[in-house]
Tab-separated table of N, CA and C in Angstrom:
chain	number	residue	atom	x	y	z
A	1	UNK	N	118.280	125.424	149.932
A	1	UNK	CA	119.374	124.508	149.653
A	1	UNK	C	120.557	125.303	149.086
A	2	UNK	N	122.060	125.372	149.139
A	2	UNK	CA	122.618	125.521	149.171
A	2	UNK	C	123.456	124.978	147.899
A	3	UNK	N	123.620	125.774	147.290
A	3	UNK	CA	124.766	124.900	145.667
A	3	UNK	C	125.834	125.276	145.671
A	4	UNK	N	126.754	123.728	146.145
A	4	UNK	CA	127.994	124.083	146.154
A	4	UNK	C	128.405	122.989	144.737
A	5	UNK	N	129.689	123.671	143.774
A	5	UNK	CA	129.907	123.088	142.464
A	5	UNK	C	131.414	122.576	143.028
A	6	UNK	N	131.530	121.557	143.109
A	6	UNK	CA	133.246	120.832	143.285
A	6	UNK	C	133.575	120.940	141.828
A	7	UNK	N	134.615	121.106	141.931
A	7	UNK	CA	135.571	121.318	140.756
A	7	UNK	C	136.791	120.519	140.924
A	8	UNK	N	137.073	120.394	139.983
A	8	UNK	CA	138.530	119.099	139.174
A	8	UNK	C	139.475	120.179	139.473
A	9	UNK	N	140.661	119.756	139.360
A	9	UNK	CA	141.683	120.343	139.753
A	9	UNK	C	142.214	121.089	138.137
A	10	UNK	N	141.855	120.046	137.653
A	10	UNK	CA	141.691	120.580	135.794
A	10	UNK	C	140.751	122.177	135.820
A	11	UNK	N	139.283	121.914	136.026
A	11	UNK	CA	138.843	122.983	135.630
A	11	UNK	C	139.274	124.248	136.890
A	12	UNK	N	140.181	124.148	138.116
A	12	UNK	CA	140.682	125.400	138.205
A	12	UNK	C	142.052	125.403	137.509
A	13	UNK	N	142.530	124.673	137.222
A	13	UNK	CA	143.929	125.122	136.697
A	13	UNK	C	143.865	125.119	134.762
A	14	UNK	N	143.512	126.422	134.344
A	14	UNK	CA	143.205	126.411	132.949
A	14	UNK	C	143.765	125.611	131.727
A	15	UNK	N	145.357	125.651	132.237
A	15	UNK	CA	146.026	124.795	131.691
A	15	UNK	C	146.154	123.484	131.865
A	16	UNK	N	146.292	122.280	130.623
A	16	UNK	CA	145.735	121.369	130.850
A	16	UNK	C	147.651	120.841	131.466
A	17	UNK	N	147.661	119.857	132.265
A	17	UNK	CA	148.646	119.283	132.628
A	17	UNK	C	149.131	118.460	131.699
A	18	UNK	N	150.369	118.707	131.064
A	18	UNK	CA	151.231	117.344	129.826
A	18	UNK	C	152.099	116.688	130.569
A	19	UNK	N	151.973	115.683	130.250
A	19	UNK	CA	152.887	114.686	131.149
A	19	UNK	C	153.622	113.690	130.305
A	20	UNK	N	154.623	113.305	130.895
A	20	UNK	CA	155.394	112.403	130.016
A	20	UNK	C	155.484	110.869	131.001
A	21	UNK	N	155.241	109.913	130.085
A	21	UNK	CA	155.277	108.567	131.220
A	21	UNK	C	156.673	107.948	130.529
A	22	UNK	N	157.663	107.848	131.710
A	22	UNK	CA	158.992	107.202	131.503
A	22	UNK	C	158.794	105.333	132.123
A	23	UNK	N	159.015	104.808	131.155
A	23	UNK	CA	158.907	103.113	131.848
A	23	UNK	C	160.126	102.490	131.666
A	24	UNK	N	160.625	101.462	132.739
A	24	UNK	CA	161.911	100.722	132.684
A	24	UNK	C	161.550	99.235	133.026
A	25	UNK	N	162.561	98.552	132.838
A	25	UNK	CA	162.598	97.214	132.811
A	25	UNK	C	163.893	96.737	132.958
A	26	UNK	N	164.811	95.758	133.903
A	26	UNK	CA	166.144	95.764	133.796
A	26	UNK	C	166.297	94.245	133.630
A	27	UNK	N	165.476	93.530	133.721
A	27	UNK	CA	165.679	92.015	134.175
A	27	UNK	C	163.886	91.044	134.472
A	28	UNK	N	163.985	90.494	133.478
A	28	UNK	CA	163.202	89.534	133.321
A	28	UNK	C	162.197	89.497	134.924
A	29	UNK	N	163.490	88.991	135.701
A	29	UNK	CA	162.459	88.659	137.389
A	29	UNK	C	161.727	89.899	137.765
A	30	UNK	N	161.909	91.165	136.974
A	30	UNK	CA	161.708	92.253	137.258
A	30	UNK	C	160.027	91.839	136.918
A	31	UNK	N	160.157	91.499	135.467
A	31	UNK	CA	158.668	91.623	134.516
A	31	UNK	C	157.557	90.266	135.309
A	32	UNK	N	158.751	89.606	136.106
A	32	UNK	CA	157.644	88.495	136.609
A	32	UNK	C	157.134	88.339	138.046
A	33	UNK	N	157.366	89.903	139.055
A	33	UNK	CA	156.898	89.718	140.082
A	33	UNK	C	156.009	91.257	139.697
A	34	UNK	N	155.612	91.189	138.894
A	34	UNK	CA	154.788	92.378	138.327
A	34	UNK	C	154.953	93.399	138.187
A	35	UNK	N	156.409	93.566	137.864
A	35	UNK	CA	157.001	95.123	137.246
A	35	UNK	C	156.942	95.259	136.043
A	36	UNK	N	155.884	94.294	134.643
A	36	UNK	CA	156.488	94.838	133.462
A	36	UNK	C	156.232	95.975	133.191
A	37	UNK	N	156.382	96.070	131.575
A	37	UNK	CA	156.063	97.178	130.955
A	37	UNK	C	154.712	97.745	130.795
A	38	UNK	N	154.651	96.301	130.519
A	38	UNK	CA	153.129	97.039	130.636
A	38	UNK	C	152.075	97.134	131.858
A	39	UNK	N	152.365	96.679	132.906
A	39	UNK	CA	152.614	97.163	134.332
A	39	UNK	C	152.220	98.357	134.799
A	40	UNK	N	153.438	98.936	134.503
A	40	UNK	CA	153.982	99.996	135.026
A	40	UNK	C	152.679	101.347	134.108
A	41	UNK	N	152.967	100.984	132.634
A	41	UNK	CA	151.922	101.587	132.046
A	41	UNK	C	150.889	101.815	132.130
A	42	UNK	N	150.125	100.808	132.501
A	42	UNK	CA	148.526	101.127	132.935
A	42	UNK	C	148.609	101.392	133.843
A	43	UNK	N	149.389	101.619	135.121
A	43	UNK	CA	149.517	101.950	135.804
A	43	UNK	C	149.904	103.686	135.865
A	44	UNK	N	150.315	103.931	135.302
A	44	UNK	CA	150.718	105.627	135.212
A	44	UNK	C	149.791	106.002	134.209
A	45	UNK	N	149.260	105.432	133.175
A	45	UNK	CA	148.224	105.713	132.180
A	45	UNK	C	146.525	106.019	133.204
A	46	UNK	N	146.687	105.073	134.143
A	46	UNK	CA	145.341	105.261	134.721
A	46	UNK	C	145.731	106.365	135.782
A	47	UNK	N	146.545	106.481	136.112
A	47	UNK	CA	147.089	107.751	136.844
A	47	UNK	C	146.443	109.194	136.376
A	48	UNK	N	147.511	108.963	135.103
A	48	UNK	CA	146.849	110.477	134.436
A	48	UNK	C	145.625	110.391	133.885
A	49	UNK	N	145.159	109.428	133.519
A	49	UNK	CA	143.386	109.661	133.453
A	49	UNK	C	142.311	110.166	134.741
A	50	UNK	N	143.031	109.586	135.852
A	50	UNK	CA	142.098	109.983	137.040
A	50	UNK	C	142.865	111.308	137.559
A	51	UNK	N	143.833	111.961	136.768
A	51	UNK	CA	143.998	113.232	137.562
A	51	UNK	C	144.295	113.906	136.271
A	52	UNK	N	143.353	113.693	135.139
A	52	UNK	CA	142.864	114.759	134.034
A	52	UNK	C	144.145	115.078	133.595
A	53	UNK	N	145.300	114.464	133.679
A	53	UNK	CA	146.422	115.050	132.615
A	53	UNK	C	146.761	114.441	131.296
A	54	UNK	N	147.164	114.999	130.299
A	54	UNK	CA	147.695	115.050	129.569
A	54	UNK	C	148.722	114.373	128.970
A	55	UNK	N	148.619	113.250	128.401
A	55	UNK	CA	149.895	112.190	128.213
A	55	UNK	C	150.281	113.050	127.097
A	56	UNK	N	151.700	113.269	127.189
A	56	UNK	CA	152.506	113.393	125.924
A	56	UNK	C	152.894	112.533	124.892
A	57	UNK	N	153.652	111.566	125.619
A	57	UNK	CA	154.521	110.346	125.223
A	57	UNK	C	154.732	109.585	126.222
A	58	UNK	N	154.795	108.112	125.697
A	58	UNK	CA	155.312	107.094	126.575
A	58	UNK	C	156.734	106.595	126.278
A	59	UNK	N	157.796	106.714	127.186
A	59	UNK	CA	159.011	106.692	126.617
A	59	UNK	C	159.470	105.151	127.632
A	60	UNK	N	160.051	103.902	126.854
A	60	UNK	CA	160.504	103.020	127.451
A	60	UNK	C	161.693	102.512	127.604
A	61	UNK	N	162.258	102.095	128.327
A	61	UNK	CA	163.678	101.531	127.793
A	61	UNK	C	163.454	99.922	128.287
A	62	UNK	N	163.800	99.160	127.406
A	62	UNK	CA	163.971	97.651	128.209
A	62	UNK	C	165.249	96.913	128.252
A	63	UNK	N	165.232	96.237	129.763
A	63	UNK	CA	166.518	95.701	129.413
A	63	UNK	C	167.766	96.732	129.922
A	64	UNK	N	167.689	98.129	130.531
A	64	UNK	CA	168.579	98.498	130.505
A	64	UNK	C	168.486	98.532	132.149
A	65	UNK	N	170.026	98.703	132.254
A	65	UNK	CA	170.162	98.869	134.125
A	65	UNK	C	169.871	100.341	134.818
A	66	UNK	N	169.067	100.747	135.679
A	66	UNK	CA	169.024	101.962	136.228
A	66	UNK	C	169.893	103.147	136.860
A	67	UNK	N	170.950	102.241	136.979
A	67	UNK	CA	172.096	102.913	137.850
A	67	UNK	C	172.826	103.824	136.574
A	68	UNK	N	172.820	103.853	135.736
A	68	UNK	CA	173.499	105.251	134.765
A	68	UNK	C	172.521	105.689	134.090
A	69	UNK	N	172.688	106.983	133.407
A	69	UNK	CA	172.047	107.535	132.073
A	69	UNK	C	172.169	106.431	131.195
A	70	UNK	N	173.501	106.174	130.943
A	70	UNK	CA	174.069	105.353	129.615
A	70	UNK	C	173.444	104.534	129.020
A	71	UNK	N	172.854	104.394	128.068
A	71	UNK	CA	172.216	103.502	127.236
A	71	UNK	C	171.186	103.231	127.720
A	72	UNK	N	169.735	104.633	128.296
A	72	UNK	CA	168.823	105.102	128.725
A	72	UNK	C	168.605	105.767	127.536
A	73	UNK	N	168.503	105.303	126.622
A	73	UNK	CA	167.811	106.444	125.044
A	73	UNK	C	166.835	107.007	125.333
A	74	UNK	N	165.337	105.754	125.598
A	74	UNK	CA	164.629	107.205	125.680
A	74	UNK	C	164.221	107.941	127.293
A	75	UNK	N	165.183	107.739	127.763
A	75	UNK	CA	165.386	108.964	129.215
A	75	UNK	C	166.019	109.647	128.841
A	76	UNK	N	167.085	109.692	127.929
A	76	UNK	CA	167.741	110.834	127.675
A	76	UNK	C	166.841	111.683	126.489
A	77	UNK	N	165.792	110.787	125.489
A	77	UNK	CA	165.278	111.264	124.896
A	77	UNK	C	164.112	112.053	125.341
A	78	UNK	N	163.743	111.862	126.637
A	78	UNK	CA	162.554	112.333	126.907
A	78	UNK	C	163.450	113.757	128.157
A	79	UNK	N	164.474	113.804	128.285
A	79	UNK	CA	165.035	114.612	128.640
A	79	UNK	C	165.201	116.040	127.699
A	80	UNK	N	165.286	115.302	126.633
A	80	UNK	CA	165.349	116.128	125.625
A	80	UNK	C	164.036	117.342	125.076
A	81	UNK	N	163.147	116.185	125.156
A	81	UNK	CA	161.796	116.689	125.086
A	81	UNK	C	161.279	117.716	125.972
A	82	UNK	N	161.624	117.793	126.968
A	82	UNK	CA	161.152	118.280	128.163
A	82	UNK	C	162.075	119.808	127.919
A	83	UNK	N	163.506	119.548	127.826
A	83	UNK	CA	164.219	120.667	127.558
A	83	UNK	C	163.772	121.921	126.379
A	84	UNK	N	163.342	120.873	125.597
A	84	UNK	CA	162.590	121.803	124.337
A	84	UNK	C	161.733	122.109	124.508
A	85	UNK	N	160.489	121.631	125.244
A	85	UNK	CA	159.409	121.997	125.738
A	85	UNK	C	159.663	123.176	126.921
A	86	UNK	N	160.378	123.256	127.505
A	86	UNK	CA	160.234	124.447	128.411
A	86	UNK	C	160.828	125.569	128.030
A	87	UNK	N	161.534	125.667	126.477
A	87	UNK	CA	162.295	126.997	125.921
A	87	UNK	C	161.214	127.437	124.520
A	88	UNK	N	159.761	127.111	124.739
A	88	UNK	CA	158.821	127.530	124.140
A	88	UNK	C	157.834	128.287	124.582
């Protein structure tokens, strides 16, 4: 018999994957044809559980419109994060 060991994409890649989950919300009809927040969350939460990564932070904004940065706090905040994180 023959032993072959499958491996996770985790245990070849040593480093563990960090991830950041960004969630939005712009409009109520949004949250009621099943886009809410929390939606979207277990939804990217079960994501990175079935592909072994690393949640950092969950960064949300509600209520705001997609079409600018502007008054995207934490997209710009998690922009931020990311910037600092890669000059380490």
């Amino acid at each position: 018999m023959i032993g072959i060991k499958v491996r996770t994409l985790f245990e070849l890649n040593a480093k563990p994957i960090i991830t950041a989950i960004y969630v939005r919300i712009s409009t109520e009809e949004q949250a009621e044809h099943g886009y809410s927040i929390d939606a979207q969350r277990e939804t990217l939460e079960k994501y990175c559980a079935d592909t072994q990564r690393t949640v950092f932070r969950i960064y949300c904004d509600r209520g705001v419109s997609g079409k600018s940065i502007n008054g995207r706090f934490e997209l710009q905040q998690m922009m931020k994060d990311a910037e600092k994180a890669s000059n380490t």
